[in-house]
């Protein structure tokens, strides 16, 4: 089984490759090949019996769609796990909390002038759903570890949201729990190409006036929370004999 692990920023995928003595558990992958393609670096690696392709895409919907499509079409990945951070929209979400997407939508996709709902394009869908099997595996990891995994709607757009009013609009319009800048574009690619996928985010900020400061402060910590959970999922996938 070949699995794509992707994030948007270098900080989001670094924990998988970290050599830090203080965090030996984070030295997860045995790298064996680095390939540059389309302006990104793809690390081919091994985790137990699983073949891994690890990359960060750069921020936003376009770069993340390119990376997801490349991992599937060029590298032959049969499953994609996205790891990274998000801004909280739901008031109960705190910094460091884990959110697994149960639906993803694009909050900045707008052809409402033609009478369509926000987030919709003809022949597309407003909400895309990740693999139920992967969500089930995630629940098992959370139960095994005794940690809380929240499930929610993730809204994606090409904007860093640092404004309480805008955040409220996204919450009200899409019933969103968290916001970020890549999940729904990756979801569109995987859904279109019939590749099971899963999007996990650890909260880095509350998408309010302090968001940029909090993001800088908590990006690394929350990235580690998310990547550690992904490793738990890989262990389960590996054991299940895939
Ligand atoms: N990723 C993490 N925090 C975010 C925010 N406030 N807006 C958009 N993407 C984010």
PDB file of C-alpha atoms and ligand atoms in Angstrom:
ATOM      1  CA  UNK A   1       0.000   0.000   0.000  1.00  0.00           C
ATOM      2  CA  UNK A   2       1.389   3.394  -0.996  1.00  0.00           C
ATOM      3  CA  UNK A   3       0.154   6.276   1.161  1.00  0.00           C
ATOM      4  CA  UNK A   4       0.439  10.018   0.558  1.00  0.00           C
ATOM      5  CA  UNK A   5       1.059  12.088   3.672  1.00  0.00           C
ATOM      6  CA  UNK A   6       0.747  15.756   2.984  1.00  0.00           C
ATOM      7  CA  UNK A   7       0.668  19.114   4.718  1.00  0.00           C
ATOM      8  CA  UNK A   8       0.734  22.654   3.386  1.00  0.00           C
ATOM      9  CA  UNK A   9       3.755  24.054   5.229  1.00  0.00           C
ATOM     10  CA  UNK A  10       7.182  22.666   5.992  1.00  0.00           C
ATOM     11  CA  UNK A  11       6.408  22.860   9.733  1.00  0.00           C
ATOM     12  CA  UNK A  12       3.432  20.550   9.209  1.00  0.00           C
ATOM     13  CA  UNK A  13       5.477  17.707   7.715  1.00  0.00           C
ATOM     14  CA  UNK A  14       8.806  18.276   9.480  1.00  0.00           C
ATOM     15  CA  UNK A  15       7.879  16.211  12.572  1.00  0.00           C
ATOM     16  CA  UNK A  16       7.826  13.067  10.395  1.00  0.00           C
ATOM     17  CA  UNK A  17      11.467  13.596   9.478  1.00  0.00           C
ATOM     18  CA  UNK A  18      12.736  15.300  12.615  1.00  0.00           C
ATOM     19  CA  UNK A  19      16.059  14.078  13.938  1.00  0.00           C
ATOM     20  CA  UNK A  20      15.635  15.766  17.325  1.00  0.00           C
ATOM     21  CA  UNK A  21      17.101  13.799  20.234  1.00  0.00           C
ATOM     22  CA  UNK A  22      14.477  15.281  22.518  1.00  0.00           C
ATOM     23  CA  UNK A  23      11.668  13.892  20.430  1.00  0.00           C
ATOM     24  CA  UNK A  24      12.917  10.513  19.271  1.00  0.00           C
ATOM     25  CA  UNK A  25       9.339   9.342  18.758  1.00  0.00           C
ATOM     26  CA  UNK A  26       8.959  11.904  16.044  1.00  0.00           C
ATOM     27  CA  UNK A  27      11.686  10.402  13.912  1.00  0.00           C
ATOM     28  CA  UNK A  28       9.091   8.368  12.165  1.00  0.00           C
ATOM     29  CA  UNK A  29      10.100   7.701   8.612  1.00  0.00           C
ATOM     30  CA  UNK A  30      13.094   6.076   6.984  1.00  0.00           C
ATOM     31  CA  UNK A  31      13.706   8.288   3.974  1.00  0.00           C
ATOM     32  CA  UNK A  32      15.122   6.647   0.921  1.00  0.00           C
ATOM     33  CA  UNK A  33      14.559   9.006  -1.965  1.00  0.00           C
ATOM     34  CA  UNK A  34      13.831  12.693  -2.549  1.00  0.00           C
ATOM     35  CA  UNK A  35      12.311  13.691  -5.866  1.00  0.00           C
ATOM     36  CA  UNK A  36      11.765  17.241  -7.061  1.00  0.00           C
ATOM     37  CA  UNK A  37       8.728  17.685  -9.256  1.00  0.00           C
ATOM     38  CA  UNK A  38       6.618  20.708 -10.205  1.00  0.00           C
ATOM     39  CA  UNK A  39       8.409  22.948  -7.739  1.00  0.00           C
ATOM     40  CA  UNK A  40       7.953  20.623  -4.737  1.00  0.00           C
ATOM     41  CA  UNK A  41      10.058  18.026  -2.985  1.00  0.00           C
ATOM     42  CA  UNK A  42       8.526  14.568  -2.557  1.00  0.00           C
ATOM     43  CA  UNK A  43      10.117  12.271   0.025  1.00  0.00           C
ATOM     44  CA  UNK A  44       9.705   8.596  -0.681  1.00  0.00           C
ATOM     45  CA  UNK A  45       9.962   6.757   2.612  1.00  0.00           C
ATOM     46  CA  UNK A  46       9.037   3.614   4.442  1.00  0.00           C
ATOM     47  CA  UNK A  47       6.980   3.210   7.620  1.00  0.00           C
ATOM     48  CA  UNK A  48       6.893  -0.470   8.633  1.00  0.00           C
ATOM     49  CA  UNK A  49       5.527  -2.285   5.577  1.00  0.00           C
ATOM     50  CA  UNK A  50       3.935   0.858   4.132  1.00  0.00           C
ATOM     51  CA  UNK A  51       5.335   2.880   1.257  1.00  0.00           C
ATOM     52  CA  UNK A  52       5.025   6.559   2.048  1.00  0.00           C
ATOM     53  CA  UNK A  53       5.239   9.661  -0.099  1.00  0.00           C
ATOM     54  CA  UNK A  54       5.559  12.760   2.088  1.00  0.00           C
ATOM     55  CA  UNK A  55       5.373  16.360   0.872  1.00  0.00           C
ATOM     56  CA  UNK A  56       4.212  19.837   1.754  1.00  0.00           C
ATOM     57  CA  UNK A  57       2.413  21.673  -1.000  1.00  0.00           C
ATOM     58  CA  UNK A  58       2.794  25.349  -0.077  1.00  0.00           C
ATOM     59  CA  UNK A  59      -0.224  27.254   1.194  1.00  0.00           C
ATOM     60  CA  UNK A  60      -3.593  27.435  -0.552  1.00  0.00           C
ATOM     61  CA  UNK A  61      -6.061  25.552  -2.704  1.00  0.00           C
ATOM     62  CA  UNK A  62      -4.137  25.608  -5.993  1.00  0.00           C
ATOM     63  CA  UNK A  63      -0.797  24.342  -4.670  1.00  0.00           C
ATOM     64  CA  UNK A  64      -2.456  21.736  -2.482  1.00  0.00           C
ATOM     65  CA  UNK A  65      -4.537  20.428  -5.400  1.00  0.00           C
ATOM     66  CA  UNK A  66      -1.375  20.178  -7.508  1.00  0.00           C
ATOM     67  CA  UNK A  67       0.452  18.244  -4.808  1.00  0.00           C
ATOM     68  CA  UNK A  68      -2.434  15.868  -4.117  1.00  0.00           C
ATOM     69  CA  UNK A  69      -2.881  15.153  -7.830  1.00  0.00           C
ATOM     70  CA  UNK A  70       0.869  14.618  -8.252  1.00  0.00           C
ATOM     71  CA  UNK A  71       1.012  12.190  -5.334  1.00  0.00           C
ATOM     72  CA  UNK A  72      -1.820  10.174  -6.840  1.00  0.00           C
ATOM     73  CA  UNK A  73      -1.080  10.389 -10.577  1.00  0.00           C
ATOM     74  CA  UNK A  74       2.718  10.492 -10.653  1.00  0.00           C
ATOM     75  CA  UNK A  75       3.643   8.603  -7.486  1.00  0.00           C
ATOM     76  CA  UNK A  76       0.727   6.140  -7.514  1.00  0.00           C
ATOM     77  CA  UNK A  77      -0.518   6.809  -3.972  1.00  0.00           C
ATOM     78  CA  UNK A  78      -3.654   4.824  -3.171  1.00  0.00           C
ATOM     79  CA  UNK A  79      -4.689   6.746  -0.058  1.00  0.00           C
ATOM     80  CA  UNK A  80      -4.050  10.296   1.205  1.00  0.00           C
ATOM     81  CA  UNK A  81      -3.773  11.542   4.780  1.00  0.00           C
ATOM     82  CA  UNK A  82      -3.600  15.314   5.240  1.00  0.00           C
ATOM     83  CA  UNK A  83      -2.030  16.689   8.417  1.00  0.00           C
ATOM     84  CA  UNK A  84      -1.767  20.259   9.648  1.00  0.00           C
ATOM     85  CA  UNK A  85      -3.253  23.102  11.623  1.00  0.00           C
ATOM     86  CA  UNK A  86      -6.498  25.091  11.452  1.00  0.00           C
ATOM     87  CA  UNK A  87      -8.285  28.058  12.924  1.00  0.00           C
ATOM     88  CA  UNK A  88     -11.129  27.255  15.318  1.00  0.00           C
ATOM     89  CA  UNK A  89     -14.635  28.336  14.390  1.00  0.00           C
ATOM     90  CA  UNK A  90     -16.647  26.240  16.867  1.00  0.00           C
ATOM     91  CA  UNK A  91     -16.390  27.914  20.277  1.00  0.00           C
ATOM     92  CA  UNK A  92     -15.533  24.655  22.096  1.00  0.00           C
ATOM     93  CA  UNK A  93     -12.350  24.129  20.042  1.00  0.00           C
ATOM     94  CA  UNK A  94      -9.153  25.131  21.828  1.00  0.00           C
ATOM     95  CA  UNK A  95      -5.532  25.379  20.714  1.00  0.00           C
ATOM     96  CA  UNK A  96      -4.081  21.893  20.273  1.00  0.00           C
ATOM     97  CA  UNK A  97      -7.484  20.169  19.865  1.00  0.00           C
ATOM     98  CA  UNK A  98      -7.684  17.665  17.034  1.00  0.00           C
ATOM     99  CA  UNK A  99     -10.408  17.913  14.403  1.00  0.00           C
ATOM    100  CA  UNK A 100     -11.052  15.249  11.789  1.00  0.00           C
ATOM    101  CA  UNK A 101     -13.063  16.488   8.828  1.00  0.00           C
ATOM    102  CA  UNK A 102     -16.373  14.708   8.230  1.00  0.00           C
ATOM    103  CA  UNK A 103     -17.194  17.170   5.431  1.00  0.00           C
ATOM    104  CA  UNK A 104     -15.149  19.795   3.601  1.00  0.00           C
ATOM    105  CA  UNK A 105     -16.304  22.831   1.640  1.00  0.00           C
ATOM    106  CA  UNK A 106     -14.844  25.901  -0.096  1.00  0.00           C
ATOM    107  CA  UNK A 107     -16.013  29.029   1.715  1.00  0.00           C
ATOM    108  CA  UNK A 108     -14.617  31.390  -0.939  1.00  0.00           C
ATOM    109  CA  UNK A 109     -16.292  29.750  -3.943  1.00  0.00           C
ATOM    110  CA  UNK A 110     -19.035  32.170  -4.908  1.00  0.00           C
ATOM    111  CA  UNK A 111     -21.330  32.140  -7.927  1.00  0.00           C
ATOM    112  CA  UNK A 112     -24.332  33.199  -5.858  1.00  0.00           C
ATOM    113  CA  UNK A 113     -24.982  35.852  -8.549  1.00  0.00           C
ATOM    114  CA  UNK A 114     -26.443  32.978 -10.599  1.00  0.00           C
ATOM    115  CA  UNK A 115     -28.690  31.768  -7.799  1.00  0.00           C
ATOM    116  CA  UNK A 116     -26.399  28.995  -6.549  1.00  0.00           C
ATOM    117  CA  UNK A 117     -25.572  28.490  -2.881  1.00  0.00           C
ATOM    118  CA  UNK A 118     -22.182  29.525  -1.527  1.00  0.00           C
ATOM    119  CA  UNK A 119     -19.515  26.902  -2.162  1.00  0.00           C
ATOM    120  CA  UNK A 120     -21.277  25.324  -5.147  1.00  0.00           C
ATOM    121  CA  UNK A 121     -20.263  24.956  -8.789  1.00  0.00           C
ATOM    122  CA  UNK A 122     -22.417  23.155 -11.372  1.00  0.00           C
ATOM    123  CA  UNK A 123     -21.523  19.452 -11.511  1.00  0.00           C
ATOM    124  CA  UNK A 124     -19.688  19.828  -8.202  1.00  0.00           C
ATOM    125  CA  UNK A 125     -20.836  19.456  -4.591  1.00  0.00           C
ATOM    126  CA  UNK A 126     -20.772  21.931  -1.713  1.00  0.00           C
ATOM    127  CA  UNK A 127     -19.582  19.290   0.778  1.00  0.00           C
ATOM    128  CA  UNK A 128     -17.156  16.457   0.128  1.00  0.00           C
ATOM    129  CA  UNK A 129     -16.839  13.560   2.549  1.00  0.00           C
ATOM    130  CA  UNK A 130     -13.659  11.704   3.473  1.00  0.00           C
ATOM    131  CA  UNK A 131     -13.356   7.934   3.745  1.00  0.00           C
ATOM    132  CA  UNK A 132     -15.600   6.418   6.454  1.00  0.00           C
ATOM    133  CA  UNK A 133     -13.024   3.630   6.978  1.00  0.00           C
ATOM    134  CA  UNK A 134     -10.283   6.165   7.699  1.00  0.00           C
ATOM    135  CA  UNK A 135     -12.581   8.047  10.094  1.00  0.00           C
ATOM    136  CA  UNK A 136     -13.215   4.752  11.856  1.00  0.00           C
ATOM    137  CA  UNK A 137      -9.474   4.066  12.140  1.00  0.00           C
ATOM    138  CA  UNK A 138      -9.020   7.584  13.545  1.00  0.00           C
ATOM    139  CA  UNK A 139     -11.639   6.920  16.204  1.00  0.00           C
ATOM    140  CA  UNK A 140      -9.817   3.735  17.220  1.00  0.00           C
ATOM    141  CA  UNK A 141      -6.518   5.645  17.523  1.00  0.00           C
ATOM    142  CA  UNK A 142      -8.190   8.301  19.700  1.00  0.00           C
ATOM    143  CA  UNK A 143      -9.803   5.601  21.893  1.00  0.00           C
ATOM    144  CA  UNK A 144      -6.511   3.681  22.238  1.00  0.00           C
ATOM    145  CA  UNK A 145      -4.669   6.840  23.217  1.00  0.00           C
ATOM    146  CA  UNK A 146      -7.443   8.144  25.452  1.00  0.00           C
ATOM    147  CA  UNK A 147      -7.548  11.476  23.661  1.00  0.00           C
ATOM    148  CA  UNK A 148     -10.443  13.411  22.254  1.00  0.00           C
ATOM    149  CA  UNK A 149     -10.848  13.582  18.496  1.00  0.00           C
ATOM    150  CA  UNK A 150     -13.516  16.035  17.432  1.00  0.00           C
ATOM    151  CA  UNK A 151     -15.278  15.496  14.146  1.00  0.00           C
ATOM    152  CA  UNK A 152     -16.466  18.483  12.213  1.00  0.00           C
ATOM    153  CA  UNK A 153     -17.028  20.443   9.047  1.00  0.00           C
ATOM    154  CA  UNK A 154     -13.892  22.093   7.713  1.00  0.00           C
ATOM    155  CA  UNK A 155     -14.220  25.160   5.497  1.00  0.00           C
ATOM    156  CA  UNK A 156     -11.345  25.952   3.147  1.00  0.00           C
ATOM    157  CA  UNK A 157     -10.473  29.182   1.342  1.00  0.00           C
ATOM    158  CA  UNK A 158      -7.536  31.145   0.002  1.00  0.00           C
ATOM    159  CA  UNK A 159      -7.552  33.510   2.961  1.00  0.00           C
ATOM    160  CA  UNK A 160      -6.004  33.463   6.407  1.00  0.00           C
ATOM    161  CA  UNK A 161      -8.993  34.420   8.565  1.00  0.00           C
ATOM    162  CA  UNK A 162      -8.177  36.801  11.397  1.00  0.00           C
ATOM    163  CA  UNK A 163     -11.510  38.497  11.778  1.00  0.00           C
ATOM    164  CA  UNK A 164     -14.361  37.553  14.111  1.00  0.00           C
ATOM    165  CA  UNK A 165     -17.068  38.801  11.707  1.00  0.00           C
ATOM    166  CA  UNK A 166     -15.749  36.850   8.735  1.00  0.00           C
ATOM    167  CA  UNK A 167     -15.346  33.776  10.908  1.00  0.00           C
ATOM    168  CA  UNK A 168     -18.970  34.099  12.081  1.00  0.00           C
ATOM    169  CA  UNK A 169     -20.127  34.374   8.456  1.00  0.00           C
ATOM    170  CA  UNK A 170     -18.286  31.142   7.559  1.00  0.00           C
ATOM    171  CA  UNK A 171     -19.718  29.424  10.632  1.00  0.00           C
ATOM    172  CA  UNK A 172     -23.269  30.517   9.813  1.00  0.00           C
ATOM    173  CA  UNK A 173     -23.089  29.874   6.062  1.00  0.00           C
ATOM    174  CA  UNK A 174     -21.383  26.467   6.130  1.00  0.00           C
ATOM    175  CA  UNK A 175     -22.008  25.237   9.678  1.00  0.00           C
ATOM    176  CA  UNK A 176     -18.213  25.015   9.847  1.00  0.00           C
ATOM    177  CA  UNK A 177     -16.203  23.984  12.899  1.00  0.00           C
ATOM    178  CA  UNK A 178     -12.719  24.899  11.652  1.00  0.00           C
ATOM    179  CA  UNK A 179     -11.140  26.829   8.796  1.00  0.00           C
ATOM    180  CA  UNK A 180      -7.979  26.343   6.829  1.00  0.00           C
ATOM    181  CA  UNK A 181      -6.642  26.777   3.317  1.00  0.00           C
ATOM    182  CA  UNK A 182      -6.173  23.353   1.698  1.00  0.00           C
ATOM    183  CA  UNK A 183      -8.503  20.615   2.924  1.00  0.00           C
ATOM    184  CA  UNK A 184     -11.394  21.025   0.478  1.00  0.00           C
ATOM    185  CA  UNK A 185      -9.150  21.350  -2.595  1.00  0.00           C
ATOM    186  CA  UNK A 186      -7.351  18.125  -1.633  1.00  0.00           C
ATOM    187  CA  UNK A 187     -10.783  16.566  -1.028  1.00  0.00           C
ATOM    188  CA  UNK A 188     -11.961  17.549  -4.525  1.00  0.00           C
ATOM    189  CA  UNK A 189      -8.881  15.927  -6.083  1.00  0.00           C
ATOM    190  CA  UNK A 190      -9.151  12.694  -4.067  1.00  0.00           C
ATOM    191  CA  UNK A 191     -12.917  12.425  -4.509  1.00  0.00           C
ATOM    192  CA  UNK A 192     -12.620  12.994  -8.274  1.00  0.00           C
ATOM    193  CA  UNK A 193      -9.873  10.378  -8.587  1.00  0.00           C
ATOM    194  CA  UNK A 194     -11.568   7.882  -6.225  1.00  0.00           C
ATOM    195  CA  UNK A 195      -8.741   7.862  -3.704  1.00  0.00           C
ATOM    196  CA  UNK A 196      -9.726   7.428  -0.025  1.00  0.00           C
ATOM    197  CA  UNK A 197      -8.609  10.415   2.018  1.00  0.00           C
ATOM    198  CA  UNK A 198      -8.636  11.849   5.508  1.00  0.00           C
ATOM    199  CA  UNK A 199      -8.042  15.431   6.690  1.00  0.00           C
ATOM    200  CA  UNK A 200      -6.770  16.022  10.214  1.00  0.00           C
ATOM    201  CA  UNK A 201      -6.141  19.429  11.766  1.00  0.00           C
ATOM    202  CA  UNK A 202      -4.896  20.530  15.166  1.00  0.00           C
ATOM    203  CA  UNK A 203      -6.105  23.964  16.205  1.00  0.00           C
ATOM    204  CA  UNK A 204      -3.469  26.723  16.093  1.00  0.00           C
ATOM    205  CA  UNK A 205      -5.635  29.833  16.600  1.00  0.00           C
ATOM    206  CA  UNK A 206      -9.201  31.088  16.887  1.00  0.00           C
ATOM    207  CA  UNK A 207      -9.347  32.933  13.533  1.00  0.00           C
ATOM    208  CA  UNK A 208      -9.896  36.183  15.434  1.00  0.00           C
ATOM    209  CA  UNK A 209      -7.843  39.368  15.832  1.00  0.00           C
ATOM    210  CA  UNK A 210      -5.080  37.402  17.644  1.00  0.00           C
ATOM    211  CA  UNK A 211      -4.954  34.691  14.970  1.00  0.00           C
ATOM    212  CA  UNK A 212      -1.692  35.684  13.260  1.00  0.00           C
ATOM    213  CA  UNK A 213       0.145  35.906  16.590  1.00  0.00           C
ATOM    214  CA  UNK A 214      -1.306  32.609  17.871  1.00  0.00           C
ATOM    215  CA  UNK A 215      -0.616  30.878  14.581  1.00  0.00           C
ATOM    216  CA  UNK A 216       3.091  31.780  14.764  1.00  0.00           C
ATOM    217  CA  UNK A 217       3.188  30.731  18.399  1.00  0.00           C
ATOM    218  CA  UNK A 218       1.418  27.369  18.055  1.00  0.00           C
ATOM    219  CA  UNK A 219       2.120  26.217  14.488  1.00  0.00           C
ATOM    220  CA  UNK A 220       4.948  23.879  15.487  1.00  0.00           C
ATOM    221  CA  UNK A 221       3.264  22.465  18.561  1.00  0.00           C
ATOM    222  CA  UNK A 222      -0.075  21.822  16.851  1.00  0.00           C
ATOM    223  CA  UNK A 223       1.702  20.329  13.807  1.00  0.00           C
ATOM    224  CA  UNK A 224       3.335  17.789  16.118  1.00  0.00           C
ATOM    225  CA  UNK A 225      -0.008  16.928  17.719  1.00  0.00           C
ATOM    226  CA  UNK A 226      -1.463  16.247  14.292  1.00  0.00           C
ATOM    227  CA  UNK A 227       1.515  14.289  12.900  1.00  0.00           C
ATOM    228  CA  UNK A 228       1.723  12.109  15.992  1.00  0.00           C
ATOM    229  CA  UNK A 229      -1.915  11.133  15.499  1.00  0.00           C
ATOM    230  CA  UNK A 230      -1.290  10.325  11.818  1.00  0.00           C
ATOM    231  CA  UNK A 231       1.462   7.934  12.915  1.00  0.00           C
ATOM    232  CA  UNK A 232      -1.090   6.154  15.100  1.00  0.00           C
ATOM    233  CA  UNK A 233      -3.288   5.745  12.038  1.00  0.00           C
ATOM    234  CA  UNK A 234      -0.395   4.391   9.957  1.00  0.00           C
ATOM    235  CA  UNK A 235       0.296   1.816  12.676  1.00  0.00           C
ATOM    236  CA  UNK A 236      -3.299   0.610  12.471  1.00  0.00           C
ATOM    237  CA  UNK A 237      -3.308   0.601   8.662  1.00  0.00           C
ATOM    238  CA  UNK A 238      -0.044  -1.344   8.673  1.00  0.00           C
ATOM    239  CA  UNK A 239      -1.379  -3.901  11.188  1.00  0.00           C
ATOM    240  CA  UNK A 240      -4.576  -4.378   9.211  1.00  0.00           C
ATOM    241  CA  UNK A 241      -2.435  -5.927   6.488  1.00  0.00           C
ATOM    242  CA  UNK A 242      -2.992  -3.336   3.773  1.00  0.00           C
TER     243      UNK A 242
HETATM  244  N1  LIG B   1      -4.899  27.812   9.277  1.00  0.00           N
HETATM  245  C1  LIG B   1      -4.660  27.958  10.601  1.00  0.00           C
HETATM  246  N2  LIG B   1      -5.314  29.033  11.074  1.00  0.00           N
HETATM  247  C2  LIG B   1      -5.991  29.563  10.037  1.00  0.00           C
HETATM  248  C3  LIG B   1      -6.825  30.688   9.897  1.00  0.00           C
HETATM  249  N3  LIG B   1      -7.099  31.493  10.940  1.00  0.00           N
HETATM  250  N4  LIG B   1      -7.335  30.959   8.669  1.00  0.00           N
HETATM  251  C4  LIG B   1      -7.045  30.169   7.626  1.00  0.00           C
HETATM  252  N5  LIG B   1      -6.269  29.107   7.697  1.00  0.00           N
HETATM  253  C5  LIG B   1      -5.728  28.790   8.889  1.00  0.00           C
END
